[in-house]
mmCIF file with all atom_site columns, C-alpha atoms in Angstrom:
data_model
loop_
_atom_site.group_PDB
_atom_site.id
_atom_site.type_symbol
_atom_site.label_atom_id
_atom_site.label_alt_id
_atom_site.label_comp_id
_atom_site.label_asym_id
_atom_site.label_entity_id
_atom_site.label_seq_id
_atom_site.pdbx_PDB_ins_code
_atom_site.Cartn_x
_atom_site.Cartn_y
_atom_site.Cartn_z
_atom_site.occupancy
_atom_site.B_iso_or_equiv
_atom_site.pdbx_formal_charge
_atom_site.auth_seq_id
_atom_site.auth_comp_id
_atom_site.auth_asym_id
_atom_site.auth_atom_id
_atom_site.pdbx_PDB_model_num
ATOM 1   C CA . UNK C 1 1   ? -59.383 198.937 206.586 1.00 0.00 ? 1   UNK C CA 1
ATOM 2   C CA . UNK C 1 2   ? -57.159 195.974 207.650 1.00 0.00 ? 2   UNK C CA 1
ATOM 3   C CA . UNK C 1 3   ? -58.754 192.579 207.559 1.00 0.00 ? 3   UNK C CA 1
ATOM 4   C CA . UNK C 1 4   ? -58.535 190.202 210.576 1.00 0.00 ? 4   UNK C CA 1
ATOM 5   C CA . UNK C 1 5   ? -56.620 187.703 208.432 1.00 0.00 ? 5   UNK C CA 1
ATOM 6   C CA . UNK C 1 6   ? -53.850 190.164 207.662 1.00 0.00 ? 6   UNK C CA 1
ATOM 7   C CA . UNK C 1 7   ? -53.454 190.955 211.365 1.00 0.00 ? 7   UNK C CA 1
ATOM 8   C CA . UNK C 1 8   ? -53.088 187.284 212.244 1.00 0.00 ? 8   UNK C CA 1
ATOM 9   C CA . UNK C 1 9   ? -50.439 186.815 209.536 1.00 0.00 ? 9   UNK C CA 1
ATOM 10  C CA . UNK C 1 10  ? -48.431 189.733 210.907 1.00 0.00 ? 10  UNK C CA 1
ATOM 11  C CA . UNK C 1 11  ? -48.461 188.271 214.402 1.00 0.00 ? 11  UNK C CA 1
ATOM 12  C CA . UNK C 1 12  ? -47.423 184.866 213.059 1.00 0.00 ? 12  UNK C CA 1
ATOM 13  C CA . UNK C 1 13  ? -44.523 186.402 211.093 1.00 0.00 ? 13  UNK C CA 1
ATOM 14  C CA . UNK C 1 14  ? -43.259 188.265 214.164 1.00 0.00 ? 14  UNK C CA 1
ATOM 15  C CA . UNK C 1 15  ? -43.467 185.148 216.325 1.00 0.00 ? 15  UNK C CA 1
ATOM 16  C CA . UNK C 1 16  ? -41.605 183.104 213.669 1.00 0.00 ? 16  UNK C CA 1
ATOM 17  C CA . UNK C 1 17  ? -38.891 185.748 213.426 1.00 0.00 ? 17  UNK C CA 1
ATOM 18  C CA . UNK C 1 18  ? -38.407 185.781 217.200 1.00 0.00 ? 18  UNK C CA 1
ATOM 19  C CA . UNK C 1 19  ? -38.180 181.982 217.250 1.00 0.00 ? 19  UNK C CA 1
ATOM 20  C CA . UNK C 1 20  ? -35.589 181.940 214.486 1.00 0.00 ? 20  UNK C CA 1
ATOM 21  C CA . UNK C 1 21  ? -33.464 184.511 216.355 1.00 0.00 ? 21  UNK C CA 1
ATOM 22  C CA . UNK C 1 22  ? -33.587 182.438 219.544 1.00 0.00 ? 22  UNK C CA 1
ATOM 23  C CA . UNK C 1 23  ? -32.593 179.321 217.614 1.00 0.00 ? 23  UNK C CA 1
ATOM 24  C CA . UNK C 1 24  ? -29.663 181.094 216.016 1.00 0.00 ? 24  UNK C CA 1
ATOM 25  C CA . UNK C 1 25  ? -28.525 182.302 219.455 1.00 0.00 ? 25  UNK C CA 1
ATOM 26  C CA . UNK C 1 26  ? -28.588 178.799 220.864 1.00 0.00 ? 26  UNK C CA 1
ATOM 27  C CA . UNK C 1 27  ? -26.650 177.481 217.901 1.00 0.00 ? 27  UNK C CA 1
ATOM 28  C CA . UNK C 1 28  ? -23.993 180.188 218.281 1.00 0.00 ? 28  UNK C CA 1
ATOM 29  C CA . UNK C 1 29  ? -23.604 179.382 221.984 1.00 0.00 ? 29  UNK C CA 1
ATOM 30  C CA . UNK C 1 30  ? -23.218 175.666 221.247 1.00 0.00 ? 30  UNK C CA 1
ATOM 31  C CA . UNK C 1 31  ? -20.647 176.375 218.538 1.00 0.00 ? 31  UNK C CA 1
ATOM 32  C CA . UNK C 1 32  ? -18.694 178.662 220.872 1.00 0.00 ? 32  UNK C CA 1
ATOM 33  C CA . UNK C 1 33  ? -18.682 176.002 223.596 1.00 0.00 ? 33  UNK C CA 1
ATOM 34  C CA . UNK C 1 34  ? -17.443 173.337 221.161 1.00 0.00 ? 34  UNK C CA 1
ATOM 35  C CA . UNK C 1 35  ? -14.679 175.621 219.879 1.00 0.00 ? 35  UNK C CA 1
ATOM 36  C CA . UNK C 1 36  ? -13.624 176.392 223.441 1.00 0.00 ? 36  UNK C CA 1
ATOM 37  C CA . UNK C 1 37  ? -13.407 172.696 224.310 1.00 0.00 ? 37  UNK C CA 1
ATOM 38  C CA . UNK C 1 38  ? -11.333 171.998 221.181 1.00 0.00 ? 38  UNK C CA 1
ATOM 39  C CA . UNK C 1 39  ? -8.921  174.848 222.013 1.00 0.00 ? 39  UNK C CA 1
ATOM 40  C CA . UNK C 1 40  ? -8.466  173.646 225.620 1.00 0.00 ? 40  UNK C CA 1
ATOM 41  C CA . UNK C 1 41  ? -7.821  170.041 224.568 1.00 0.00 ? 41  UNK C CA 1
ATOM 42  C CA . UNK C 1 42  ? -5.310  171.157 221.922 1.00 0.00 ? 42  UNK C CA 1
ATOM 43  C CA . UNK C 1 43  ? -3.491  173.294 224.485 1.00 0.00 ? 43  UNK C CA 1
ATOM 44  C CA . UNK C 1 44  ? -3.197  170.381 226.920 1.00 0.00 ? 44  UNK C CA 1
ATOM 45  C CA . UNK C 1 45  ? -1.826  168.094 224.206 1.00 0.00 ? 45  UNK C CA 1
ATOM 46  C CA . UNK C 1 46  ? 0.730   170.721 223.235 1.00 0.00 ? 46  UNK C CA 1
ATOM 47  C CA . UNK C 1 47  ? 1.905   171.087 226.873 1.00 0.00 ? 47  UNK C CA 1
ATOM 48  C CA . UNK C 1 48  ? 2.353   167.302 227.097 1.00 0.00 ? 48  UNK C CA 1
ATOM 49  C CA . UNK C 1 49  ? 4.496   167.368 223.947 1.00 0.00 ? 49  UNK C CA 1
ATOM 50  C CA . UNK C 1 50  ? 6.575   170.244 225.308 1.00 0.00 ? 50  UNK C CA 1
ATOM 51  C CA . UNK C 1 51  ? 7.034   168.457 228.671 1.00 0.00 ? 51  UNK C CA 1
ATOM 52  C CA . UNK C 1 52  ? 8.123   165.262 226.925 1.00 0.00 ? 52  UNK C CA 1
ATOM 53  C CA . UNK C 1 53  ? 10.600  167.245 224.852 1.00 0.00 ? 53  UNK C CA 1
ATOM 54  C CA . UNK C 1 54  ? 12.010  168.959 227.947 1.00 0.00 ? 54  UNK C CA 1
ATOM 55  C CA . UNK C 1 55  ? 12.437  165.616 229.747 1.00 0.00 ? 55  UNK C CA 1
ATOM 56  C CA . UNK C 1 56  ? 14.217  164.135 226.738 1.00 0.00 ? 56  UNK C CA 1
ATOM 57  C CA . UNK C 1 57  ? 16.493  167.190 226.551 1.00 0.00 ? 57  UNK C CA 1
ATOM 58  C CA . UNK C 1 58  ? 17.276  166.998 230.290 1.00 0.00 ? 58  UNK C CA 1
ATOM 59  C CA . UNK C 1 59  ? 18.127  163.286 229.989 1.00 0.00 ? 59  UNK C CA 1
ATOM 60  C CA . UNK C 1 60  ? 20.439  163.916 227.033 1.00 0.00 ? 60  UNK C CA 1
ATOM 61  C CA . UNK C 1 61  ? 22.176  166.774 228.852 1.00 0.00 ? 61  UNK C CA 1
ATOM 62  C CA . UNK C 1 62  ? 22.664  164.652 231.979 1.00 0.00 ? 62  UNK C CA 1
ATOM 63  C CA . UNK C 1 63  ? 24.151  161.771 229.999 1.00 0.00 ? 63  UNK C CA 1
ATOM 64  C CA . UNK C 1 64  ? 26.492  164.091 228.113 1.00 0.00 ? 64  UNK C CA 1
ATOM 65  C CA . UNK C 1 65  ? 27.566  165.746 231.371 1.00 0.00 ? 65  UNK C CA 1
ATOM 66  C CA . UNK C 1 66  ? 28.247  162.349 232.946 1.00 0.00 ? 66  UNK C CA 1
ATOM 67  C CA . UNK C 1 67  ? 30.407  161.276 230.019 1.00 0.00 ? 67  UNK C CA 1
ATOM 68  C CA . UNK C 1 68  ? 32.347  164.524 230.104 1.00 0.00 ? 68  UNK C CA 1
ATOM 69  C CA . UNK C 1 69  ? 33.026  164.187 233.846 1.00 0.00 ? 69  UNK C CA 1
ATOM 70  C CA . UNK C 1 70  ? 34.289  160.632 233.438 1.00 0.00 ? 70  UNK C CA 1
ATOM 71  C CA . UNK C 1 71  ? 36.676  161.651 230.666 1.00 0.00 ? 71  UNK C CA 1
ATOM 72  C CA . UNK C 1 72  ? 38.054  164.531 232.728 1.00 0.00 ? 72  UNK C CA 1
ATOM 73  C CA . UNK C 1 73  ? 38.638  162.296 235.767 1.00 0.00 ? 73  UNK C CA 1
ATOM 74  C CA . UNK C 1 74  ? 40.568  159.746 233.716 1.00 0.00 ? 74  UNK C CA 1
ATOM 75  C CA . UNK C 1 75  ? 42.833  162.402 232.217 1.00 0.00 ? 75  UNK C CA 1
ATOM 76  C CA . UNK C 1 76  ? 43.941  163.902 235.567 1.00 0.00 ? 76  UNK C CA 1
ATOM 77  C CA . UNK C 1 77  ? 45.490  160.855 237.231 1.00 0.00 ? 77  UNK C CA 1
ATOM 78  C CA . UNK C 1 78  ? 49.151  161.662 236.479 1.00 0.00 ? 78  UNK C CA 1
ATOM 79  C CA . UNK C 1 79  ? 51.550  162.338 239.355 1.00 0.00 ? 79  UNK C CA 1
ATOM 80  C CA . UNK C 1 80  ? 54.224  165.004 239.061 1.00 0.00 ? 80  UNK C CA 1
ATOM 81  C CA . UNK C 1 81  ? 57.716  164.316 240.437 1.00 0.00 ? 81  UNK C CA 1
ATOM 82  C CA . UNK C 1 82  ? 59.341  167.296 242.215 1.00 0.00 ? 82  UNK C CA 1
ATOM 83  C CA . UNK C 1 83  ? 62.232  168.758 240.230 1.00 0.00 ? 83  UNK C CA 1
ATOM 84  C CA . UNK C 1 84  ? 63.383  171.613 242.493 1.00 0.00 ? 84  UNK C CA 1
ATOM 85  C CA . UNK C 1 85  ? 66.617  170.832 244.331 1.00 0.00 ? 85  UNK C CA 1
ATOM 86  C CA . UNK C 1 86  ? 68.235  172.525 247.302 1.00 0.00 ? 86  UNK C CA 1
ATOM 87  C CA . UNK C 1 87  ? 71.783  173.875 246.807 1.00 0.00 ? 87  UNK C CA 1
ATOM 88  C CA . UNK C 1 88  ? 74.161  171.024 247.783 1.00 0.00 ? 88  UNK C CA 1
ATOM 89  C CA . UNK C 1 89  ? 75.795  173.038 250.557 1.00 0.00 ? 89  UNK C CA 1
ATOM 90  C CA . UNK C 1 90  ? 72.414  173.358 252.307 1.00 0.00 ? 90  UNK C CA 1
ATOM 91  C CA . UNK C 1 91  ? 71.461  169.666 252.197 1.00 0.00 ? 91  UNK C CA 1
ATOM 92  C CA . UNK C 1 92  ? 71.882  167.828 255.512 1.00 0.00 ? 92  UNK C CA 1
ATOM 93  C CA . UNK C 1 93  ? 73.008  164.236 255.070 1.00 0.00 ? 93  UNK C CA 1
ATOM 94  C CA . UNK C 1 94  ? 73.665  161.216 257.268 1.00 0.00 ? 94  UNK C CA 1
ATOM 95  C CA . UNK C 1 95  ? 75.974  158.625 255.671 1.00 0.00 ? 95  UNK C CA 1
ATOM 96  C CA . UNK C 1 96  ? 75.716  155.200 257.333 1.00 0.00 ? 96  UNK C CA 1
ATOM 97  C CA . UNK C 1 97  ? 78.269  152.456 256.766 1.00 0.00 ? 97  UNK C CA 1
ATOM 98  C CA . UNK C 1 98  ? 76.002  149.416 256.480 1.00 0.00 ? 98  UNK C CA 1
ATOM 99  C CA . UNK C 1 99  ? 78.342  147.407 254.269 1.00 0.00 ? 99  UNK C CA 1
ATOM 100 C CA . UNK C 1 100 ? 79.085  144.865 256.981 1.00 0.00 ? 100 UNK C CA 1
ATOM 101 C CA . UNK C 1 101 ? 82.797  144.721 256.294 1.00 0.00 ? 101 UNK C CA 1
ATOM 102 C CA . UNK C 1 102 ? 84.246  147.722 254.420 1.00 0.00 ? 102 UNK C CA 1
ATOM 103 C CA . UNK C 1 103 ? 85.925  149.749 257.141 1.00 0.00 ? 103 UNK C CA 1
ATOM 104 C CA . UNK C 1 104 ? 85.650  153.543 256.909 1.00 0.00 ? 104 UNK C CA 1
ATOM 105 C CA . UNK C 1 105 ? 83.284  153.475 253.913 1.00 0.00 ? 105 UNK C CA 1
ATOM 106 C CA . UNK C 1 106 ? 81.080  156.288 255.251 1.00 0.00 ? 106 UNK C CA 1
ATOM 107 C CA . UNK C 1 107 ? 84.016  158.646 255.804 1.00 0.00 ? 107 UNK C CA 1
ATOM 108 C CA . UNK C 1 108 ? 85.496  157.858 252.389 1.00 0.00 ? 108 UNK C CA 1
ATOM 109 C CA . UNK C 1 109 ? 82.153  158.546 250.703 1.00 0.00 ? 109 UNK C CA 1
ATOM 110 C CA . UNK C 1 110 ? 81.921  161.869 252.499 1.00 0.00 ? 110 UNK C CA 1
ATOM 111 C CA . UNK C 1 111 ? 85.471  163.014 251.713 1.00 0.00 ? 111 UNK C CA 1
ATOM 112 C CA . UNK C 1 112 ? 85.888  161.666 248.198 1.00 0.00 ? 112 UNK C CA 1
ATOM 113 C CA . UNK C 1 113 ? 82.386  161.966 246.707 1.00 0.00 ? 113 UNK C CA 1
ATOM 114 C CA . UNK C 1 114 ? 80.096  164.329 248.590 1.00 0.00 ? 114 UNK C CA 1
ATOM 115 C CA . UNK C 1 115 ? 82.397  167.179 249.637 1.00 0.00 ? 115 UNK C CA 1
ATOM 116 C CA . UNK C 1 116 ? 84.077  167.486 246.194 1.00 0.00 ? 116 UNK C CA 1
ATOM 117 C CA . UNK C 1 117 ? 80.560  167.685 244.683 1.00 0.00 ? 117 UNK C CA 1
ATOM 118 C CA . UNK C 1 118 ? 79.755  170.767 246.773 1.00 0.00 ? 118 UNK C CA 1
ATOM 119 C CA . UNK C 1 119 ? 78.072  169.249 249.831 1.00 0.00 ? 119 UNK C CA 1
ATOM 120 C CA . UNK C 1 120 ? 79.211  170.972 253.033 1.00 0.00 ? 120 UNK C CA 1
ATOM 121 C CA . UNK C 1 121 ? 81.335  168.801 255.347 1.00 0.00 ? 121 UNK C CA 1
ATOM 122 C CA . UNK C 1 122 ? 79.657  170.298 258.423 1.00 0.00 ? 122 UNK C CA 1
ATOM 123 C CA . UNK C 1 123 ? 76.248  169.142 257.133 1.00 0.00 ? 123 UNK C CA 1
ATOM 124 C CA . UNK C 1 124 ? 77.374  165.518 256.665 1.00 0.00 ? 124 UNK C CA 1
ATOM 125 C CA . UNK C 1 125 ? 77.368  163.066 259.574 1.00 0.00 ? 125 UNK C CA 1
ATOM 126 C CA . UNK C 1 126 ? 78.891  159.589 259.278 1.00 0.00 ? 126 UNK C CA 1
ATOM 127 C CA . UNK C 1 127 ? 77.749  156.632 261.400 1.00 0.00 ? 127 UNK C CA 1
ATOM 128 C CA . UNK C 1 128 ? 77.867  152.848 261.495 1.00 0.00 ? 128 UNK C CA 1
ATOM 129 C CA . UNK C 1 129 ? 74.700  150.795 260.934 1.00 0.00 ? 129 UNK C CA 1
ATOM 130 C CA . UNK C 1 130 ? 73.506  147.216 260.757 1.00 0.00 ? 130 UNK C CA 1
ATOM 131 C CA . UNK C 1 131 ? 74.411  145.586 257.424 1.00 0.00 ? 131 UNK C CA 1
ATOM 132 C CA . UNK C 1 132 ? 72.082  145.918 254.435 1.00 0.00 ? 132 UNK C CA 1
ATOM 133 C CA . UNK C 1 133 ? 72.196  144.065 251.122 1.00 0.00 ? 133 UNK C CA 1
ATOM 134 C CA . UNK C 1 134 ? 72.216  147.086 248.794 1.00 0.00 ? 134 UNK C CA 1
ATOM 135 C CA . UNK C 1 135 ? 72.906  150.798 248.991 1.00 0.00 ? 135 UNK C CA 1
ATOM 136 C CA . UNK C 1 136 ? 69.720  152.787 249.530 1.00 0.00 ? 136 UNK C CA 1
ATOM 137 C CA . UNK C 1 137 ? 69.112  156.535 249.667 1.00 0.00 ? 137 UNK C CA 1
ATOM 138 C CA . UNK C 1 138 ? 66.209  157.580 251.894 1.00 0.00 ? 138 UNK C CA 1
ATOM 139 C CA . UNK C 1 139 ? 64.711  161.083 251.758 1.00 0.00 ? 139 UNK C CA 1
ATOM 140 C CA . UNK C 1 140 ? 62.416  163.058 254.065 1.00 0.00 ? 140 UNK C CA 1
ATOM 141 C CA . UNK C 1 141 ? 59.345  164.911 252.834 1.00 0.00 ? 141 UNK C CA 1
ATOM 142 C CA . UNK C 1 142 ? 60.161  167.506 250.191 1.00 0.00 ? 142 UNK C CA 1
ATOM 143 C CA . UNK C 1 143 ? 63.643  166.107 249.471 1.00 0.00 ? 143 UNK C CA 1
ATOM 144 C CA . UNK C 1 144 ? 62.897  163.621 246.688 1.00 0.00 ? 144 UNK C CA 1
ATOM 145 C CA . UNK C 1 145 ? 64.691  165.739 244.075 1.00 0.00 ? 145 UNK C CA 1
ATOM 146 C CA . UNK C 1 146 ? 67.735  166.099 246.351 1.00 0.00 ? 146 UNK C CA 1
ATOM 147 C CA . UNK C 1 147 ? 67.859  162.329 246.815 1.00 0.00 ? 147 UNK C CA 1
ATOM 148 C CA . UNK C 1 148 ? 67.619  161.805 243.063 1.00 0.00 ? 148 UNK C CA 1
ATOM 149 C CA . UNK C 1 149 ? 70.569  164.165 242.545 1.00 0.00 ? 149 UNK C CA 1
ATOM 150 C CA . UNK C 1 150 ? 72.643  162.182 245.064 1.00 0.00 ? 150 UNK C CA 1
ATOM 151 C CA . UNK C 1 151 ? 71.650  158.914 243.376 1.00 0.00 ? 151 UNK C CA 1
ATOM 152 C CA . UNK C 1 152 ? 72.929  160.265 240.061 1.00 0.00 ? 152 UNK C CA 1
ATOM 153 C CA . UNK C 1 153 ? 76.158  161.399 241.700 1.00 0.00 ? 153 UNK C CA 1
ATOM 154 C CA . UNK C 1 154 ? 76.744  158.006 243.336 1.00 0.00 ? 154 UNK C CA 1
ATOM 155 C CA . UNK C 1 155 ? 75.380  155.869 240.454 1.00 0.00 ? 155 UNK C CA 1
ATOM 156 C CA . UNK C 1 156 ? 72.634  154.431 242.663 1.00 0.00 ? 156 UNK C CA 1
ATOM 157 C CA . UNK C 1 157 ? 69.648  152.973 240.714 1.00 0.00 ? 157 UNK C CA 1
ATOM 158 C CA . UNK C 1 158 ? 66.403  154.911 240.947 1.00 0.00 ? 158 UNK C CA 1
ATOM 159 C CA . UNK C 1 159 ? 64.611  151.939 242.528 1.00 0.00 ? 159 UNK C CA 1
ATOM 160 C CA . UNK C 1 160 ? 66.946  152.293 245.529 1.00 0.00 ? 160 UNK C CA 1
ATOM 161 C CA . UNK C 1 161 ? 65.800  155.876 246.207 1.00 0.00 ? 161 UNK C CA 1
ATOM 162 C CA . UNK C 1 162 ? 62.928  155.646 248.672 1.00 0.00 ? 162 UNK C CA 1
ATOM 163 C CA . UNK C 1 163 ? 60.929  157.725 251.197 1.00 0.00 ? 163 UNK C CA 1
ATOM 164 C CA . UNK C 1 164 ? 62.272  157.725 254.737 1.00 0.00 ? 164 UNK C CA 1
ATOM 165 C CA . UNK C 1 165 ? 60.755  154.862 256.762 1.00 0.00 ? 165 UNK C CA 1
ATOM 166 C CA . UNK C 1 166 ? 59.261  155.469 260.186 1.00 0.00 ? 166 UNK C CA 1
ATOM 167 C CA . UNK C 1 167 ? 61.296  154.958 262.274 1.00 0.00 ? 167 UNK C CA 1
ATOM 168 C CA . UNK C 1 168 ? 64.482  155.491 260.249 1.00 0.00 ? 168 UNK C CA 1
ATOM 169 C CA . UNK C 1 169 ? 67.121  152.714 260.250 1.00 0.00 ? 169 UNK C CA 1
ATOM 170 C CA . UNK C 1 170 ? 69.457  155.017 262.215 1.00 0.00 ? 170 UNK C CA 1
ATOM 171 C CA . UNK C 1 171 ? 69.088  158.259 264.129 1.00 0.00 ? 171 UNK C CA 1
ATOM 172 C CA . UNK C 1 172 ? 69.016  161.092 261.578 1.00 0.00 ? 172 UNK C CA 1
ATOM 173 C CA . UNK C 1 173 ? 68.229  164.139 263.719 1.00 0.00 ? 173 UNK C CA 1
ATOM 174 C CA . UNK C 1 174 ? 67.351  167.021 261.359 1.00 0.00 ? 174 UNK C CA 1
ATOM 175 C CA . UNK C 1 175 ? 68.926  165.451 258.272 1.00 0.00 ? 175 UNK C CA 1
ATOM 176 C CA . UNK C 1 176 ? 67.206  165.638 254.900 1.00 0.00 ? 176 UNK C CA 1
ATOM 177 C CA . UNK C 1 177 ? 68.831  162.544 253.410 1.00 0.00 ? 177 UNK C CA 1
ATOM 178 C CA . UNK C 1 178 ? 70.046  159.188 254.780 1.00 0.00 ? 178 UNK C CA 1
ATOM 179 C CA . UNK C 1 179 ? 72.511  157.209 252.661 1.00 0.00 ? 179 UNK C CA 1
ATOM 180 C CA . UNK C 1 180 ? 72.712  153.557 253.720 1.00 0.00 ? 180 UNK C CA 1
ATOM 181 C CA . UNK C 1 181 ? 75.922  152.216 252.148 1.00 0.00 ? 181 UNK C CA 1
ATOM 182 C CA . UNK C 1 182 ? 75.744  148.517 251.342 1.00 0.00 ? 182 UNK C CA 1
ATOM 183 C CA . UNK C 1 183 ? 78.425  146.103 250.142 1.00 0.00 ? 183 UNK C CA 1
ATOM 184 C CA . UNK C 1 184 ? 77.684  147.178 246.558 1.00 0.00 ? 184 UNK C CA 1
ATOM 185 C CA . UNK C 1 185 ? 79.103  150.617 247.336 1.00 0.00 ? 185 UNK C CA 1
ATOM 186 C CA . UNK C 1 186 ? 82.843  151.218 247.116 1.00 0.00 ? 186 UNK C CA 1
ATOM 187 C CA . UNK C 1 187 ? 85.173  154.181 246.831 1.00 0.00 ? 187 UNK C CA 1
ATOM 188 C CA . UNK C 1 188 ? 87.898  154.140 244.229 1.00 0.00 ? 188 UNK C CA 1
ATOM 189 C CA . UNK C 1 189 ? 91.107  156.071 244.756 1.00 0.00 ? 189 UNK C CA 1
ATOM 190 C CA . UNK C 1 190 ? 92.373  158.470 242.127 1.00 0.00 ? 190 UNK C CA 1
ATOM 191 C CA . UNK C 1 191 ? 94.996  155.926 241.012 1.00 0.00 ? 191 UNK C CA 1
ATOM 192 C CA . UNK C 1 192 ? 92.291  153.323 240.302 1.00 0.00 ? 192 UNK C CA 1
ATOM 193 C CA . UNK C 1 193 ? 92.891  151.203 243.439 1.00 0.00 ? 193 UNK C CA 1
ATOM 194 C CA . UNK C 1 194 ? 90.470  150.361 246.241 1.00 0.00 ? 194 UNK C CA 1
ATOM 195 C CA . UNK C 1 195 ? 91.113  152.072 249.575 1.00 0.00 ? 195 UNK C CA 1
ATOM 196 C CA . UNK C 1 196 ? 89.748  152.027 253.115 1.00 0.00 ? 196 UNK C CA 1
ATOM 197 C CA . UNK C 1 197 ? 89.652  154.705 255.777 1.00 0.00 ? 197 UNK C CA 1
ATOM 198 C CA . UNK C 1 198 ? 89.668  154.689 259.544 1.00 0.00 ? 198 UNK C CA 1
ATOM 199 C CA . UNK C 1 199 ? 87.381  152.069 261.129 1.00 0.00 ? 199 UNK C CA 1
ATOM 200 C CA . UNK C 1 200 ? 84.021  153.446 262.165 1.00 0.00 ? 200 UNK C CA 1
ATOM 201 C CA . UNK C 1 201 ? 83.746  155.740 259.182 1.00 0.00 ? 201 UNK C CA 1
ATOM 202 C CA . UNK C 1 202 ? 84.002  158.994 261.148 1.00 0.00 ? 202 UNK C CA 1
ATOM 203 C CA . UNK C 1 203 ? 85.423  160.901 258.225 1.00 0.00 ? 203 UNK C CA 1
ATOM 204 C CA . UNK C 1 204 ? 88.480  162.062 260.180 1.00 0.00 ? 204 UNK C CA 1
ATOM 205 C CA . UNK C 1 205 ? 92.084  161.526 259.259 1.00 0.00 ? 205 UNK C CA 1
ATOM 206 C CA . UNK C 1 206 ? 92.501  158.679 256.829 1.00 0.00 ? 206 UNK C CA 1
ATOM 207 C CA . UNK C 1 207 ? 94.938  155.801 256.984 1.00 0.00 ? 207 UNK C CA 1
ATOM 208 C CA . UNK C 1 208 ? 94.843  154.261 253.549 1.00 0.00 ? 208 UNK C CA 1
ATOM 209 C CA . UNK C 1 209 ? 96.147  150.863 252.504 1.00 0.00 ? 209 UNK C CA 1
ATOM 210 C CA . UNK C 1 210 ? 96.769  150.659 248.782 1.00 0.00 ? 210 UNK C CA 1
ATOM 211 C CA . UNK C 1 211 ? 97.043  147.471 246.771 1.00 0.00 ? 211 UNK C CA 1
ATOM 212 C CA . UNK C 1 212 ? 98.831  147.916 243.418 1.00 0.00 ? 212 UNK C CA 1
ATOM 213 C CA . UNK C 1 213 ? 97.139  146.422 240.401 1.00 0.00 ? 213 UNK C CA 1
ATOM 214 C CA . UNK C 1 214 ? 100.237 144.604 239.145 1.00 0.00 ? 214 UNK C CA 1
ATOM 215 C CA . UNK C 1 215 ? 102.298 141.935 240.900 1.00 0.00 ? 215 UNK C CA 1
ATOM 216 C CA . UNK C 1 216 ? 104.295 143.024 243.856 1.00 0.00 ? 216 UNK C CA 1
ATOM 217 C CA . UNK C 1 217 ? 104.220 143.503 247.580 1.00 0.00 ? 217 UNK C CA 1
ATOM 218 C CA . UNK C 1 218 ? 101.430 145.368 249.340 1.00 0.00 ? 218 UNK C CA 1
ATOM 219 C CA . UNK C 1 219 ? 102.433 148.783 250.609 1.00 0.00 ? 219 UNK C CA 1
ATOM 220 C CA . UNK C 1 220 ? 101.644 149.251 254.297 1.00 0.00 ? 220 UNK C CA 1
#
């Protein structure tokens, strides 16, 4: 037969066991909550670090891109000079006698320099013009190389090869090139003497006066 004391001890043991289980449950819940908070805070800190790293990377990339662009811009500032020339026979030229005193200079230049070099006589017009100080070769758009070739032929300095002004010094019609002959331009005869052609420089028949180099009488 069980004594009353033993029964009370059993009830006390059961109650103590239930209390311990409840306490352990509460402790586990608290621990889980703490761990969860720690994990969340660690995750946020890691995202901040990643964001800072991304911003630093973006800044570095932008600076590098800016430097690259600047270098490229500086290296592409060269200007190419056209080198393609038109066949001489297709170049249309106006030769203007602007020497202010050398009669027939335009016609002489046409007949003794341009035509022998392959330029077509029918594409060369000779006119008179107001005097200029130096010979200048003007070119229209797309004819810079043709003007340079003429300058070489006539021994005209490169600085005196220029774009056609607007308006041109004389009427040029559909010409590609305008040669303004100044007093620094002369035509030498084959015998080494200086000659002149018909006044007005029309390039027609020539009446040449020749002065011998040595002493003697001028030949009319």
